[in-house]
Amino acid sequence: MIIQRASKRIFRAGRGCHRRGVATVEMAFLLPLLVTLLFGTVEVGWMLKQSQSLNHVSREVARVASIGAPCAQIHSRVAEVSPGLDVEQLTCSLQFRAWDQDTGMWGEWMTLTDNGAENAASTGDQIRVQLQYVHSLAAGRLMAGVLDASEDNTLTLNAAIVSMRE
């Protein structure tokens, strides 16, 4: 009986002895992966939010352009409806093209101008709004390689929409 108890203690002590430090080694292997997944999830979520905001801005700007607003009013609308976006990092390009009755095709895209009262697009012309937003990575260099960012840890998000001039 005494020998049996002693052998159980030796067996337990020996088994526990070989398991010391295993959790630390496992954590050392898994922690970088878990941190990368955490920061990657946050970064991609932030980019999706900004992308949705950029699409919202492009729809609002196209709506204002399609009713004939002058270019200055269109560009001021960009700043008004950009929630959560740094307007300094936002570039807006406005173009239009007309339907050519003779060829039955759309003409070339031209830069949208105005006469001070309304833009140069005629009723039925297409107006294209293109937005580019420079997104700075929150996780910096940690996610730059994964997301194929530029040297300065930024990505360019794009949104474009075409509407008909009313």
PDB file of C-alpha atoms in Angstrom:
ATOM      1  CA  MET A   1       0.000   0.000   0.000  1.00  0.00           C
ATOM      2  CA  ILE A   2       2.772   2.415   0.940  1.00  0.00           C
ATOM      3  CA  ILE A   3       4.760   1.422  -2.138  1.00  0.00           C
ATOM      4  CA  GLN A   4       1.711   1.924  -4.317  1.00  0.00           C
ATOM      5  CA  ARG A   5       1.146   5.494  -3.004  1.00  0.00           C
ATOM      6  CA  ALA A   6       4.790   6.387  -3.456  1.00  0.00           C
ATOM      7  CA  SER A   7       4.803   5.122  -7.029  1.00  0.00           C
ATOM      8  CA  LYS A   8       1.691   7.224  -7.833  1.00  0.00           C
ATOM      9  CA  ARG A   9       3.414  10.353  -6.467  1.00  0.00           C
ATOM     10  CA  ILE A  10       6.527   9.683  -8.533  1.00  0.00           C
ATOM     11  CA  PHE A  11       4.413   9.069 -11.625  1.00  0.00           C
ATOM     12  CA  ARG A  12       2.459  12.334 -11.122  1.00  0.00           C
ATOM     13  CA  ALA A  13       5.600  14.328 -10.426  1.00  0.00           C
ATOM     14  CA  GLY A  14       7.302  12.937 -13.504  1.00  0.00           C
ATOM     15  CA  ARG A  15       4.366  13.657 -15.799  1.00  0.00           C
ATOM     16  CA  GLY A  16       4.017  17.244 -14.578  1.00  0.00           C
ATOM     17  CA  CYS A  17       7.716  17.813 -14.852  1.00  0.00           C
ATOM     18  CA  HIS A  18       7.727  17.173 -18.601  1.00  0.00           C
ATOM     19  CA  ARG A  19       4.800  19.571 -19.206  1.00  0.00           C
ATOM     20  CA  ARG A  20       6.383  22.670 -17.641  1.00  0.00           C
ATOM     21  CA  GLY A  21       6.729  25.568 -20.111  1.00  0.00           C
ATOM     22  CA  VAL A  22       4.547  24.008 -22.839  1.00  0.00           C
ATOM     23  CA  ALA A  23       1.920  26.741 -22.517  1.00  0.00           C
ATOM     24  CA  THR A  24       4.594  29.411 -22.885  1.00  0.00           C
ATOM     25  CA  VAL A  25       5.960  27.819 -26.047  1.00  0.00           C
ATOM     26  CA  GLU A  26       2.458  27.434 -27.510  1.00  0.00           C
ATOM     27  CA  MET A  27       1.698  31.089 -26.710  1.00  0.00           C
ATOM     28  CA  ALA A  28       4.965  32.160 -28.354  1.00  0.00           C
ATOM     29  CA  PHE A  29       3.901  30.409 -31.553  1.00  0.00           C
ATOM     30  CA  LEU A  30       0.283  31.574 -31.562  1.00  0.00           C
ATOM     31  CA  LEU A  31       0.517  35.151 -30.260  1.00  0.00           C
ATOM     32  CA  PRO A  32       1.922  36.701 -33.479  1.00  0.00           C
ATOM     33  CA  LEU A  33      -0.831  35.022 -35.499  1.00  0.00           C
ATOM     34  CA  LEU A  34      -3.542  36.170 -33.095  1.00  0.00           C
ATOM     35  CA  VAL A  35      -2.232  39.753 -33.030  1.00  0.00           C
ATOM     36  CA  THR A  36      -2.056  39.840 -36.836  1.00  0.00           C
ATOM     37  CA  LEU A  37      -5.624  38.533 -37.100  1.00  0.00           C
ATOM     38  CA  LEU A  38      -6.850  41.096 -34.579  1.00  0.00           C
ATOM     39  CA  PHE A  39      -5.186  44.067 -36.279  1.00  0.00           C
ATOM     40  CA  GLY A  40      -6.158  42.755 -39.716  1.00  0.00           C
ATOM     41  CA  THR A  41      -9.809  42.517 -38.719  1.00  0.00           C
ATOM     42  CA  VAL A  42      -9.790  46.049 -37.331  1.00  0.00           C
ATOM     43  CA  GLU A  43      -7.964  47.422 -40.392  1.00  0.00           C
ATOM     44  CA  VAL A  44     -10.237  45.757 -42.949  1.00  0.00           C
ATOM     45  CA  GLY A  45     -13.316  46.840 -40.987  1.00  0.00           C
ATOM     46  CA  TRP A  46     -12.086  50.436 -40.953  1.00  0.00           C
ATOM     47  CA  MET A  47     -11.359  50.304 -44.703  1.00  0.00           C
ATOM     48  CA  LEU A  48     -14.838  48.918 -45.440  1.00  0.00           C
ATOM     49  CA  LYS A  49     -16.427  51.699 -43.401  1.00  0.00           C
ATOM     50  CA  GLN A  50     -14.460  54.329 -45.313  1.00  0.00           C
ATOM     51  CA  SER A  51     -15.270  52.644 -48.622  1.00  0.00           C
ATOM     52  CA  GLN A  52     -18.991  52.739 -47.812  1.00  0.00           C
ATOM     53  CA  SER A  53     -18.673  56.416 -46.847  1.00  0.00           C
ATOM     54  CA  LEU A  54     -16.900  57.091 -50.141  1.00  0.00           C
ATOM     55  CA  ASN A  55     -19.713  55.399 -52.092  1.00  0.00           C
ATOM     56  CA  HIS A  56     -22.260  57.494 -50.181  1.00  0.00           C
ATOM     57  CA  VAL A  57     -20.385  60.691 -51.044  1.00  0.00           C
ATOM     58  CA  SER A  58     -20.211  59.748 -54.740  1.00  0.00           C
ATOM     59  CA  ARG A  59     -23.991  59.146 -54.881  1.00  0.00           C
ATOM     60  CA  GLU A  60     -24.738  62.464 -53.167  1.00  0.00           C
ATOM     61  CA  VAL A  61     -22.363  64.387 -55.430  1.00  0.00           C
ATOM     62  CA  ALA A  62     -23.795  62.723 -58.563  1.00  0.00           C
ATOM     63  CA  ARG A  63     -27.310  63.664 -57.424  1.00  0.00           C
ATOM     64  CA  VAL A  64     -26.297  67.331 -57.050  1.00  0.00           C
ATOM     65  CA  ALA A  65     -24.446  67.294 -60.403  1.00  0.00           C
ATOM     66  CA  SER A  66     -27.403  65.718 -62.213  1.00  0.00           C
ATOM     67  CA  ILE A  67     -29.706  68.601 -61.318  1.00  0.00           C
ATOM     68  CA  GLY A  68     -27.291  71.060 -62.946  1.00  0.00           C
ATOM     69  CA  ALA A  69     -25.462  72.579 -59.982  1.00  0.00           C
ATOM     70  CA  PRO A  70     -22.300  74.541 -60.800  1.00  0.00           C
ATOM     71  CA  CYS A  71     -18.948  72.877 -60.121  1.00  0.00           C
ATOM     72  CA  ALA A  72     -18.193  75.000 -57.025  1.00  0.00           C
ATOM     73  CA  GLN A  73     -21.457  73.863 -55.429  1.00  0.00           C
ATOM     74  CA  ILE A  74     -20.723  70.245 -56.363  1.00  0.00           C
ATOM     75  CA  HIS A  75     -17.262  70.380 -54.763  1.00  0.00           C
ATOM     76  CA  SER A  76     -18.630  72.030 -51.620  1.00  0.00           C
ATOM     77  CA  ARG A  77     -21.176  69.193 -51.387  1.00  0.00           C
ATOM     78  CA  VAL A  78     -18.270  66.733 -51.247  1.00  0.00           C
ATOM     79  CA  ALA A  79     -17.060  68.349 -48.012  1.00  0.00           C
ATOM     80  CA  GLU A  80     -20.584  68.507 -46.558  1.00  0.00           C
ATOM     81  CA  VAL A  81     -21.445  64.818 -46.956  1.00  0.00           C
ATOM     82  CA  SER A  82     -18.149  63.105 -46.118  1.00  0.00           C
ATOM     83  CA  PRO A  83     -18.724  61.648 -42.648  1.00  0.00           C
ATOM     84  CA  GLY A  84     -15.609  60.191 -41.096  1.00  0.00           C
ATOM     85  CA  LEU A  85     -13.418  61.008 -44.105  1.00  0.00           C
ATOM     86  CA  ASP A  86     -10.500  63.425 -44.093  1.00  0.00           C
ATOM     87  CA  VAL A  87     -11.494  65.847 -46.851  1.00  0.00           C
ATOM     88  CA  GLU A  88      -7.814  66.729 -47.385  1.00  0.00           C
ATOM     89  CA  GLN A  89      -7.223  63.128 -48.574  1.00  0.00           C
ATOM     90  CA  LEU A  90     -10.228  63.160 -50.947  1.00  0.00           C
ATOM     91  CA  THR A  91      -9.970  63.946 -54.673  1.00  0.00           C
ATOM     92  CA  CYS A  92     -13.058  64.526 -56.829  1.00  0.00           C
ATOM     93  CA  SER A  93     -13.123  64.368 -60.630  1.00  0.00           C
ATOM     94  CA  LEU A  94     -16.211  65.464 -62.615  1.00  0.00           C
ATOM     95  CA  GLN A  95     -16.719  64.573 -66.287  1.00  0.00           C
ATOM     96  CA  PHE A  96     -19.576  64.428 -68.760  1.00  0.00           C
ATOM     97  CA  ARG A  97     -20.323  63.074 -72.219  1.00  0.00           C
ATOM     98  CA  ALA A  98     -23.124  63.528 -74.709  1.00  0.00           C
ATOM     99  CA  TRP A  99     -25.013  61.099 -76.900  1.00  0.00           C
ATOM    100  CA  ASP A 100     -24.054  61.464 -80.576  1.00  0.00           C
ATOM    101  CA  GLN A 101     -27.195  61.008 -82.693  1.00  0.00           C
ATOM    102  CA  ASP A 102     -25.204  60.561 -85.905  1.00  0.00           C
ATOM    103  CA  THR A 103     -23.063  57.641 -84.718  1.00  0.00           C
ATOM    104  CA  GLY A 104     -25.510  56.254 -82.154  1.00  0.00           C
ATOM    105  CA  MET A 105     -22.745  56.185 -79.548  1.00  0.00           C
ATOM    106  CA  TRP A 106     -21.649  58.129 -76.507  1.00  0.00           C
ATOM    107  CA  GLY A 107     -18.984  60.762 -77.114  1.00  0.00           C
ATOM    108  CA  GLU A 108     -15.686  61.171 -75.276  1.00  0.00           C
ATOM    109  CA  TRP A 109     -15.571  62.040 -71.593  1.00  0.00           C
ATOM    110  CA  MET A 110     -14.841  65.755 -71.054  1.00  0.00           C
ATOM    111  CA  THR A 111     -14.134  67.694 -67.864  1.00  0.00           C
ATOM    112  CA  LEU A 112     -17.324  69.172 -66.435  1.00  0.00           C
ATOM    113  CA  THR A 113     -17.305  72.977 -66.445  1.00  0.00           C
ATOM    114  CA  ASP A 114     -19.987  75.545 -65.726  1.00  0.00           C
ATOM    115  CA  ASN A 115     -21.135  79.039 -66.678  1.00  0.00           C
ATOM    116  CA  GLY A 116     -21.569  80.183 -63.072  1.00  0.00           C
ATOM    117  CA  ALA A 117     -25.255  79.299 -62.858  1.00  0.00           C
ATOM    118  CA  GLU A 118     -25.265  75.642 -63.932  1.00  0.00           C
ATOM    119  CA  ASN A 119     -22.882  72.994 -65.210  1.00  0.00           C
ATOM    120  CA  ALA A 120     -22.130  72.488 -68.919  1.00  0.00           C
ATOM    121  CA  ALA A 121     -23.881  69.107 -69.248  1.00  0.00           C
ATOM    122  CA  SER A 122     -27.136  69.214 -71.213  1.00  0.00           C
ATOM    123  CA  THR A 123     -30.275  67.298 -70.355  1.00  0.00           C
ATOM    124  CA  GLY A 124     -29.717  63.623 -71.172  1.00  0.00           C
ATOM    125  CA  ASP A 125     -25.905  63.781 -70.943  1.00  0.00           C
ATOM    126  CA  GLN A 126     -24.069  61.384 -68.659  1.00  0.00           C
ATOM    127  CA  ILE A 127     -22.158  62.811 -65.695  1.00  0.00           C
ATOM    128  CA  ARG A 128     -19.395  60.742 -64.111  1.00  0.00           C
ATOM    129  CA  VAL A 129     -18.198  61.413 -60.566  1.00  0.00           C
ATOM    130  CA  GLN A 130     -14.911  59.752 -59.583  1.00  0.00           C
ATOM    131  CA  LEU A 131     -13.590  59.926 -56.033  1.00  0.00           C
ATOM    132  CA  GLN A 132     -10.212  58.826 -54.720  1.00  0.00           C
ATOM    133  CA  TYR A 133      -9.449  58.646 -51.009  1.00  0.00           C
ATOM    134  CA  VAL A 134      -6.012  58.027 -49.526  1.00  0.00           C
ATOM    135  CA  HIS A 135      -6.533  55.689 -46.567  1.00  0.00           C
ATOM    136  CA  SER A 136      -3.728  55.654 -43.994  1.00  0.00           C
ATOM    137  CA  LEU A 137      -3.322  52.247 -42.388  1.00  0.00           C
ATOM    138  CA  ALA A 138      -4.097  52.287 -38.658  1.00  0.00           C
ATOM    139  CA  ALA A 139      -1.864  49.263 -38.043  1.00  0.00           C
ATOM    140  CA  GLY A 140       0.969  50.774 -40.072  1.00  0.00           C
ATOM    141  CA  ARG A 141       3.685  48.455 -41.304  1.00  0.00           C
ATOM    142  CA  LEU A 142       2.115  45.432 -39.592  1.00  0.00           C
ATOM    143  CA  MET A 143      -0.610  45.220 -42.247  1.00  0.00           C
ATOM    144  CA  ALA A 144       1.130  47.048 -45.111  1.00  0.00           C
ATOM    145  CA  GLY A 145       2.562  43.886 -46.640  1.00  0.00           C
ATOM    146  CA  VAL A 146      -0.648  41.910 -46.285  1.00  0.00           C
ATOM    147  CA  LEU A 147      -2.818  44.639 -47.845  1.00  0.00           C
ATOM    148  CA  ASP A 148      -0.248  45.567 -50.514  1.00  0.00           C
ATOM    149  CA  ALA A 149       0.020  49.166 -49.336  1.00  0.00           C
ATOM    150  CA  SER A 150       2.400  51.762 -50.721  1.00  0.00           C
ATOM    151  CA  GLU A 151       5.728  52.751 -49.137  1.00  0.00           C
ATOM    152  CA  ASP A 152       4.037  55.364 -46.923  1.00  0.00           C
ATOM    153  CA  ASN A 153       1.514  52.797 -45.534  1.00  0.00           C
ATOM    154  CA  THR A 154      -1.471  54.112 -47.488  1.00  0.00           C
ATOM    155  CA  LEU A 155      -4.033  52.584 -49.814  1.00  0.00           C
ATOM    156  CA  THR A 156      -6.129  54.424 -52.374  1.00  0.00           C
ATOM    157  CA  LEU A 157      -9.855  53.721 -52.200  1.00  0.00           C
ATOM    158  CA  ASN A 158     -11.919  54.535 -55.304  1.00  0.00           C
ATOM    159  CA  ALA A 159     -15.590  55.165 -55.976  1.00  0.00           C
ATOM    160  CA  ALA A 160     -17.264  56.145 -59.244  1.00  0.00           C
ATOM    161  CA  ILE A 161     -20.822  56.655 -60.352  1.00  0.00           C
ATOM    162  CA  VAL A 162     -22.463  57.742 -63.596  1.00  0.00           C
ATOM    163  CA  SER A 163     -25.780  59.596 -63.589  1.00  0.00           C
ATOM    164  CA  MET A 164     -27.981  61.200 -66.206  1.00  0.00           C
ATOM    165  CA  ARG A 165     -28.340  65.017 -66.342  1.00  0.00           C
ATOM    166  CA  GLU A 166     -31.954  65.947 -65.694  1.00  0.00           C
TER     167      GLU A 166
END
